[in-house]
Amino acid sequence: ESIFADVMASCDGATGLCCVKNDGVRDFSGSLWLNVTDFATGEVSSSARVDLSMPAGAGTAQWHQHDELKAVDGKRAVLEAVVTAVDGTVASHNVIPLTTPGEMILPMANLTVTAVRGSSDEGGQSASASSPSFIAEIRGNTVAMYTTLTTLAHGRFARNAFLFRPPVQHVEFIAAPYSGL
């Protein structure tokens, strides 16, 4: 979700070192939030918050040390680096696995997906039912890593291979312009 974002962050859990980059053509002010999601419970805890003030890029970087990340067990939790602008909008969201998927101790996921007419608002809730687009309403009772949505319809989902947290998330379907959806 953040690979092509102007501002993004990533961390090394083993060393606790995090890097925030601004590749944009404008100065950036906001915050870096480091959140940890527990696989067993789905609970999210904020590990750190750092205020950011970065000149325009390309390649402007800030480094931050967060020793508390060294204690995060990558088998039982995942790290997220979320960069928000001053107005609260999310500039980038980076899910950072601290181990390989085969080492993660995840509960068995049982997700259901329903197509719902409308669009997704910022809080992930269903917006106007009169909207001509569709959203995928995903429901489940456990955390799921790398949740992937597919369809035979012409288009794509706004998010894919994402971290699902219970009980519900909404993902917008972006129809191809020629699809006649």
PDB file of C-alpha atoms in Angstrom:
ATOM      1  CA  GLU A   1       0.000   0.000   0.000  1.00  0.00           C
ATOM      2  CA  SER A   2       2.937   2.328   0.296  1.00  0.00           C
ATOM      3  CA  ILE A   3       5.445   1.275  -2.351  1.00  0.00           C
ATOM      4  CA  PHE A   4       4.649   4.227  -4.615  1.00  0.00           C
ATOM      5  CA  ALA A   5       3.746   6.725  -1.894  1.00  0.00           C
ATOM      6  CA  ASP A   6       5.679   9.981  -1.746  1.00  0.00           C
ATOM      7  CA  VAL A   7       6.250   9.503   1.993  1.00  0.00           C
ATOM      8  CA  MET A   8       6.759   6.053   3.487  1.00  0.00           C
ATOM      9  CA  ALA A   9       8.349   4.326   6.460  1.00  0.00           C
ATOM     10  CA  SER A  10       9.869   0.963   7.231  1.00  0.00           C
ATOM     11  CA  CYS A  11      11.600  -0.584  10.234  1.00  0.00           C
ATOM     12  CA  ASP A  12      14.017  -3.358  11.086  1.00  0.00           C
ATOM     13  CA  GLY A  13      12.592  -5.223  14.066  1.00  0.00           C
ATOM     14  CA  ALA A  14      15.939  -6.821  14.959  1.00  0.00           C
ATOM     15  CA  THR A  15      17.713  -3.483  15.430  1.00  0.00           C
ATOM     16  CA  GLY A  16      14.716  -1.207  16.136  1.00  0.00           C
ATOM     17  CA  LEU A  17      15.874   1.223  13.457  1.00  0.00           C
ATOM     18  CA  CYS A  18      13.167   2.919  11.365  1.00  0.00           C
ATOM     19  CA  CYS A  19      13.538   5.064   8.258  1.00  0.00           C
ATOM     20  CA  VAL A  20      11.031   7.606   6.951  1.00  0.00           C
ATOM     21  CA  LYS A  21      11.533   8.898   3.397  1.00  0.00           C
ATOM     22  CA  ASN A  22      10.019  11.847   1.587  1.00  0.00           C
ATOM     23  CA  ASP A  23      10.319  11.497  -2.173  1.00  0.00           C
ATOM     24  CA  GLY A  24       7.652  14.131  -2.807  1.00  0.00           C
ATOM     25  CA  VAL A  25       8.103  17.556  -4.363  1.00  0.00           C
ATOM     26  CA  ARG A  26       6.654  19.270  -1.257  1.00  0.00           C
ATOM     27  CA  ASP A  27       7.678  19.515   2.374  1.00  0.00           C
ATOM     28  CA  PHE A  28       5.909  17.007   4.628  1.00  0.00           C
ATOM     29  CA  SER A  29       4.660  17.439   8.185  1.00  0.00           C
ATOM     30  CA  GLY A  30       2.857  14.738  10.094  1.00  0.00           C
ATOM     31  CA  SER A  31       3.461  11.718  12.293  1.00  0.00           C
ATOM     32  CA  LEU A  32       4.875   8.230  12.172  1.00  0.00           C
ATOM     33  CA  TRP A  33       2.849   5.683  14.123  1.00  0.00           C
ATOM     34  CA  LEU A  34       4.270   2.259  14.917  1.00  0.00           C
ATOM     35  CA  ASN A  35       1.511  -0.220  15.736  1.00  0.00           C
ATOM     36  CA  VAL A  36       1.726  -3.891  16.659  1.00  0.00           C
ATOM     37  CA  THR A  37      -1.156  -6.299  15.913  1.00  0.00           C
ATOM     38  CA  ASP A  38      -1.320  -9.479  17.998  1.00  0.00           C
ATOM     39  CA  PHE A  39      -2.235 -12.468  15.817  1.00  0.00           C
ATOM     40  CA  ALA A  40      -4.088 -14.357  18.571  1.00  0.00           C
ATOM     41  CA  THR A  41      -6.306 -11.531  19.828  1.00  0.00           C
ATOM     42  CA  GLY A  42      -6.352  -8.977  17.009  1.00  0.00           C
ATOM     43  CA  GLU A  43      -5.501  -6.277  19.550  1.00  0.00           C
ATOM     44  CA  VAL A  44      -3.517  -3.321  18.254  1.00  0.00           C
ATOM     45  CA  SER A  45      -1.065  -1.537  20.505  1.00  0.00           C
ATOM     46  CA  SER A  46       0.766   1.643  19.616  1.00  0.00           C
ATOM     47  CA  SER A  47       4.467   1.164  20.121  1.00  0.00           C
ATOM     48  CA  ALA A  48       5.546   4.702  19.250  1.00  0.00           C
ATOM     49  CA  ARG A  49       4.532   8.014  17.719  1.00  0.00           C
ATOM     50  CA  VAL A  50       7.063  10.407  16.195  1.00  0.00           C
ATOM     51  CA  ASP A  51       6.358  13.901  14.860  1.00  0.00           C
ATOM     52  CA  LEU A  52       7.767  14.436  11.374  1.00  0.00           C
ATOM     53  CA  SER A  53       8.885  17.607   9.609  1.00  0.00           C
ATOM     54  CA  MET A  54      10.693  16.815   6.379  1.00  0.00           C
ATOM     55  CA  PRO A  55      11.861  18.984   3.490  1.00  0.00           C
ATOM     56  CA  ALA A  56      10.881  18.074  -0.065  1.00  0.00           C
ATOM     57  CA  GLY A  57      12.599  15.014  -1.583  1.00  0.00           C
ATOM     58  CA  ALA A  58      13.718  13.195  -3.538  1.00  0.00           C
ATOM     59  CA  GLY A  59      15.373  10.898  -1.080  1.00  0.00           C
ATOM     60  CA  THR A  60      15.008  13.006   2.060  1.00  0.00           C
ATOM     61  CA  ALA A  61      15.274  10.569   4.969  1.00  0.00           C
ATOM     62  CA  GLN A  62      14.986  10.571   8.740  1.00  0.00           C
ATOM     63  CA  TRP A  63      16.145   7.726  10.958  1.00  0.00           C
ATOM     64  CA  HIS A  64      14.547   6.899  14.309  1.00  0.00           C
ATOM     65  CA  GLN A  65      15.633   4.343  16.903  1.00  0.00           C
ATOM     66  CA  HIS A  66      12.871   2.341  18.645  1.00  0.00           C
ATOM     67  CA  ASP A  67      14.444  -0.269  20.913  1.00  0.00           C
ATOM     68  CA  GLU A  68      10.990  -1.517  21.999  1.00  0.00           C
ATOM     69  CA  LEU A  69      10.606  -3.107  18.548  1.00  0.00           C
ATOM     70  CA  LYS A  70      13.337  -5.628  19.416  1.00  0.00           C
ATOM     71  CA  ALA A  71      10.911  -7.238  21.891  1.00  0.00           C
ATOM     72  CA  VAL A  72       8.121  -7.800  19.313  1.00  0.00           C
ATOM     73  CA  ASP A  73       7.781 -11.526  18.574  1.00  0.00           C
ATOM     74  CA  GLY A  74       7.346 -11.743  14.795  1.00  0.00           C
ATOM     75  CA  LYS A  75       5.847 -15.222  15.146  1.00  0.00           C
ATOM     76  CA  ARG A  76       2.943 -13.839  17.176  1.00  0.00           C
ATOM     77  CA  ALA A  77       2.541 -10.262  15.913  1.00  0.00           C
ATOM     78  CA  VAL A  78       3.104  -7.950  12.968  1.00  0.00           C
ATOM     79  CA  LEU A  79       4.385  -4.377  12.883  1.00  0.00           C
ATOM     80  CA  GLU A  80       2.733  -1.552  10.960  1.00  0.00           C
ATOM     81  CA  ALA A  81       4.356   1.780  10.106  1.00  0.00           C
ATOM     82  CA  VAL A  82       1.654   4.354   9.393  1.00  0.00           C
ATOM     83  CA  VAL A  83       2.565   7.858   8.237  1.00  0.00           C
ATOM     84  CA  THR A  84      -0.171  10.463   8.623  1.00  0.00           C
ATOM     85  CA  ALA A  85      -0.214  14.055   7.420  1.00  0.00           C
ATOM     86  CA  VAL A  86      -0.999  16.924   9.796  1.00  0.00           C
ATOM     87  CA  ASP A  87      -4.662  16.824   8.713  1.00  0.00           C
ATOM     88  CA  GLY A  88      -4.881  13.139   9.725  1.00  0.00           C
ATOM     89  CA  THR A  89      -4.942  11.622   6.236  1.00  0.00           C
ATOM     90  CA  VAL A  90      -2.862   8.494   5.800  1.00  0.00           C
ATOM     91  CA  ALA A  91       0.140   9.154   3.550  1.00  0.00           C
ATOM     92  CA  SER A  92       1.363   5.555   3.704  1.00  0.00           C
ATOM     93  CA  HIS A  93       0.618   2.309   5.482  1.00  0.00           C
ATOM     94  CA  ASN A  94       3.320  -0.348   5.554  1.00  0.00           C
ATOM     95  CA  VAL A  95       2.744  -3.794   7.091  1.00  0.00           C
ATOM     96  CA  ILE A  96       6.155  -5.052   8.185  1.00  0.00           C
ATOM     97  CA  PRO A  97       6.426  -8.779   8.895  1.00  0.00           C
ATOM     98  CA  LEU A  98       9.183  -9.499  11.386  1.00  0.00           C
ATOM     99  CA  THR A  99       9.582 -13.121  10.289  1.00  0.00           C
ATOM    100  CA  THR A 100       8.757 -15.266   7.277  1.00  0.00           C
ATOM    101  CA  PRO A 101       5.113 -16.305   6.744  1.00  0.00           C
ATOM    102  CA  GLY A 102       5.966 -19.945   7.489  1.00  0.00           C
ATOM    103  CA  GLU A 103       7.122 -18.974  10.980  1.00  0.00           C
ATOM    104  CA  MET A 104       3.997 -16.953  11.857  1.00  0.00           C
ATOM    105  CA  ILE A 105       1.638 -18.531  14.381  1.00  0.00           C
ATOM    106  CA  LEU A 106      -1.719 -17.462  12.988  1.00  0.00           C
ATOM    107  CA  PRO A 107      -5.186 -18.707  13.951  1.00  0.00           C
ATOM    108  CA  MET A 108      -7.155 -20.494  11.234  1.00  0.00           C
ATOM    109  CA  ALA A 109      -8.882 -17.740   9.282  1.00  0.00           C
ATOM    110  CA  ASN A 110     -12.479 -18.151   8.160  1.00  0.00           C
ATOM    111  CA  LEU A 111     -13.440 -15.073   6.161  1.00  0.00           C
ATOM    112  CA  THR A 112     -16.583 -14.346   4.206  1.00  0.00           C
ATOM    113  CA  VAL A 113     -16.860 -11.746   1.455  1.00  0.00           C
ATOM    114  CA  THR A 114     -20.020 -10.070   0.207  1.00  0.00           C
ATOM    115  CA  ALA A 115     -20.306  -7.600  -2.679  1.00  0.00           C
ATOM    116  CA  VAL A 116     -22.142  -4.484  -1.529  1.00  0.00           C
ATOM    117  CA  ARG A 117     -23.192  -1.553  -3.734  1.00  0.00           C
ATOM    118  CA  GLY A 118     -21.649   1.691  -2.546  1.00  0.00           C
ATOM    119  CA  SER A 119     -18.190   2.872  -1.653  1.00  0.00           C
ATOM    120  CA  SER A 120     -15.982   2.782   1.394  1.00  0.00           C
ATOM    121  CA  ASP A 121     -15.512   5.902   3.487  1.00  0.00           C
ATOM    122  CA  GLU A 122     -12.280   6.699   5.371  1.00  0.00           C
ATOM    123  CA  GLY A 123     -13.312   4.632   8.395  1.00  0.00           C
ATOM    124  CA  GLY A 124     -13.874   1.555   6.251  1.00  0.00           C
ATOM    125  CA  GLN A 125     -17.629   1.798   6.653  1.00  0.00           C
ATOM    126  CA  SER A 126     -20.086   1.465   3.822  1.00  0.00           C
ATOM    127  CA  ALA A 127     -20.991   4.833   2.360  1.00  0.00           C
ATOM    128  CA  SER A 128     -23.801   5.733  -0.007  1.00  0.00           C
ATOM    129  CA  ALA A 129     -25.801   2.757  -1.252  1.00  0.00           C
ATOM    130  CA  SER A 130     -26.748   4.817  -4.324  1.00  0.00           C
ATOM    131  CA  SER A 131     -23.127   4.901  -5.507  1.00  0.00           C
ATOM    132  CA  PRO A 132     -22.528   3.040  -8.784  1.00  0.00           C
ATOM    133  CA  SER A 133     -19.457   1.214  -7.429  1.00  0.00           C
ATOM    134  CA  PHE A 134     -19.084  -1.890  -5.293  1.00  0.00           C
ATOM    135  CA  ILE A 135     -17.169  -2.754  -2.166  1.00  0.00           C
ATOM    136  CA  ALA A 136     -16.111  -6.106  -0.820  1.00  0.00           C
ATOM    137  CA  GLU A 137     -17.377  -6.460   2.729  1.00  0.00           C
ATOM    138  CA  ILE A 138     -15.031  -8.914   4.481  1.00  0.00           C
ATOM    139  CA  ARG A 139     -16.066 -10.466   7.788  1.00  0.00           C
ATOM    140  CA  GLY A 140     -14.156 -12.769  10.098  1.00  0.00           C
ATOM    141  CA  ASN A 141     -13.315 -13.415  13.730  1.00  0.00           C
ATOM    142  CA  THR A 142      -9.519 -13.806  13.492  1.00  0.00           C
ATOM    143  CA  VAL A 143      -6.532 -11.919  12.141  1.00  0.00           C
ATOM    144  CA  ALA A 144      -5.493 -12.950   8.624  1.00  0.00           C
ATOM    145  CA  MET A 145      -2.250 -11.970   6.910  1.00  0.00           C
ATOM    146  CA  TYR A 146      -2.006 -11.343   3.173  1.00  0.00           C
ATOM    147  CA  THR A 147      -5.767 -11.413   2.569  1.00  0.00           C
ATOM    148  CA  THR A 148      -6.213 -11.526  -1.194  1.00  0.00           C
ATOM    149  CA  LEU A 149      -9.393 -10.818  -3.164  1.00  0.00           C
ATOM    150  CA  THR A 150     -10.074 -11.996  -6.709  1.00  0.00           C
ATOM    151  CA  THR A 151     -13.000 -11.670  -9.090  1.00  0.00           C
ATOM    152  CA  LEU A 152     -13.974 -12.437 -12.675  1.00  0.00           C
ATOM    153  CA  ALA A 153     -15.273  -8.866 -13.050  1.00  0.00           C
ATOM    154  CA  HIS A 154     -13.184  -6.424 -15.084  1.00  0.00           C
ATOM    155  CA  GLY A 155     -11.302  -4.235 -12.634  1.00  0.00           C
ATOM    156  CA  ARG A 156      -9.258  -4.461  -9.453  1.00  0.00           C
ATOM    157  CA  PHE A 157      -9.549  -4.058  -5.705  1.00  0.00           C
ATOM    158  CA  ALA A 158      -8.176  -0.902  -4.067  1.00  0.00           C
ATOM    159  CA  ARG A 159      -6.274  -3.065  -1.550  1.00  0.00           C
ATOM    160  CA  ASN A 160      -4.975  -6.593  -1.790  1.00  0.00           C
ATOM    161  CA  ALA A 161      -2.644  -8.894   0.153  1.00  0.00           C
ATOM    162  CA  PHE A 162      -3.560  -6.854   3.237  1.00  0.00           C
ATOM    163  CA  LEU A 163      -3.756  -7.440   6.982  1.00  0.00           C
ATOM    164  CA  PHE A 164      -7.333  -8.310   7.981  1.00  0.00           C
ATOM    165  CA  ARG A 165      -8.424  -7.437  11.516  1.00  0.00           C
ATOM    166  CA  PRO A 166     -11.793  -8.619  12.796  1.00  0.00           C
ATOM    167  CA  PRO A 167     -14.665  -8.159  12.696  1.00  0.00           C
ATOM    168  CA  VAL A 168     -15.191  -6.362   9.345  1.00  0.00           C
ATOM    169  CA  GLN A 169     -13.264  -4.441   6.694  1.00  0.00           C
ATOM    170  CA  HIS A 170     -14.382  -2.867   3.432  1.00  0.00           C
ATOM    171  CA  VAL A 171     -12.331  -2.806   0.246  1.00  0.00           C
ATOM    172  CA  GLU A 172     -13.443  -0.818  -2.767  1.00  0.00           C
ATOM    173  CA  PHE A 173     -13.664  -2.514  -6.167  1.00  0.00           C
ATOM    174  CA  ILE A 174     -12.403  -0.248  -8.941  1.00  0.00           C
ATOM    175  CA  ALA A 175     -14.146  -1.214 -12.179  1.00  0.00           C
ATOM    176  CA  ALA A 176     -12.332  -0.996 -15.498  1.00  0.00           C
ATOM    177  CA  PRO A 177     -13.648   2.009 -17.468  1.00  0.00           C
ATOM    178  CA  TYR A 178     -14.985  -0.199 -20.253  1.00  0.00           C
ATOM    179  CA  SER A 179     -16.615  -2.799 -17.981  1.00  0.00           C
ATOM    180  CA  GLY A 180     -20.160  -1.404 -18.008  1.00  0.00           C
ATOM    181  CA  LEU A 181     -20.475  -2.332 -14.331  1.00  0.00           C
TER     182      LEU A 181
END
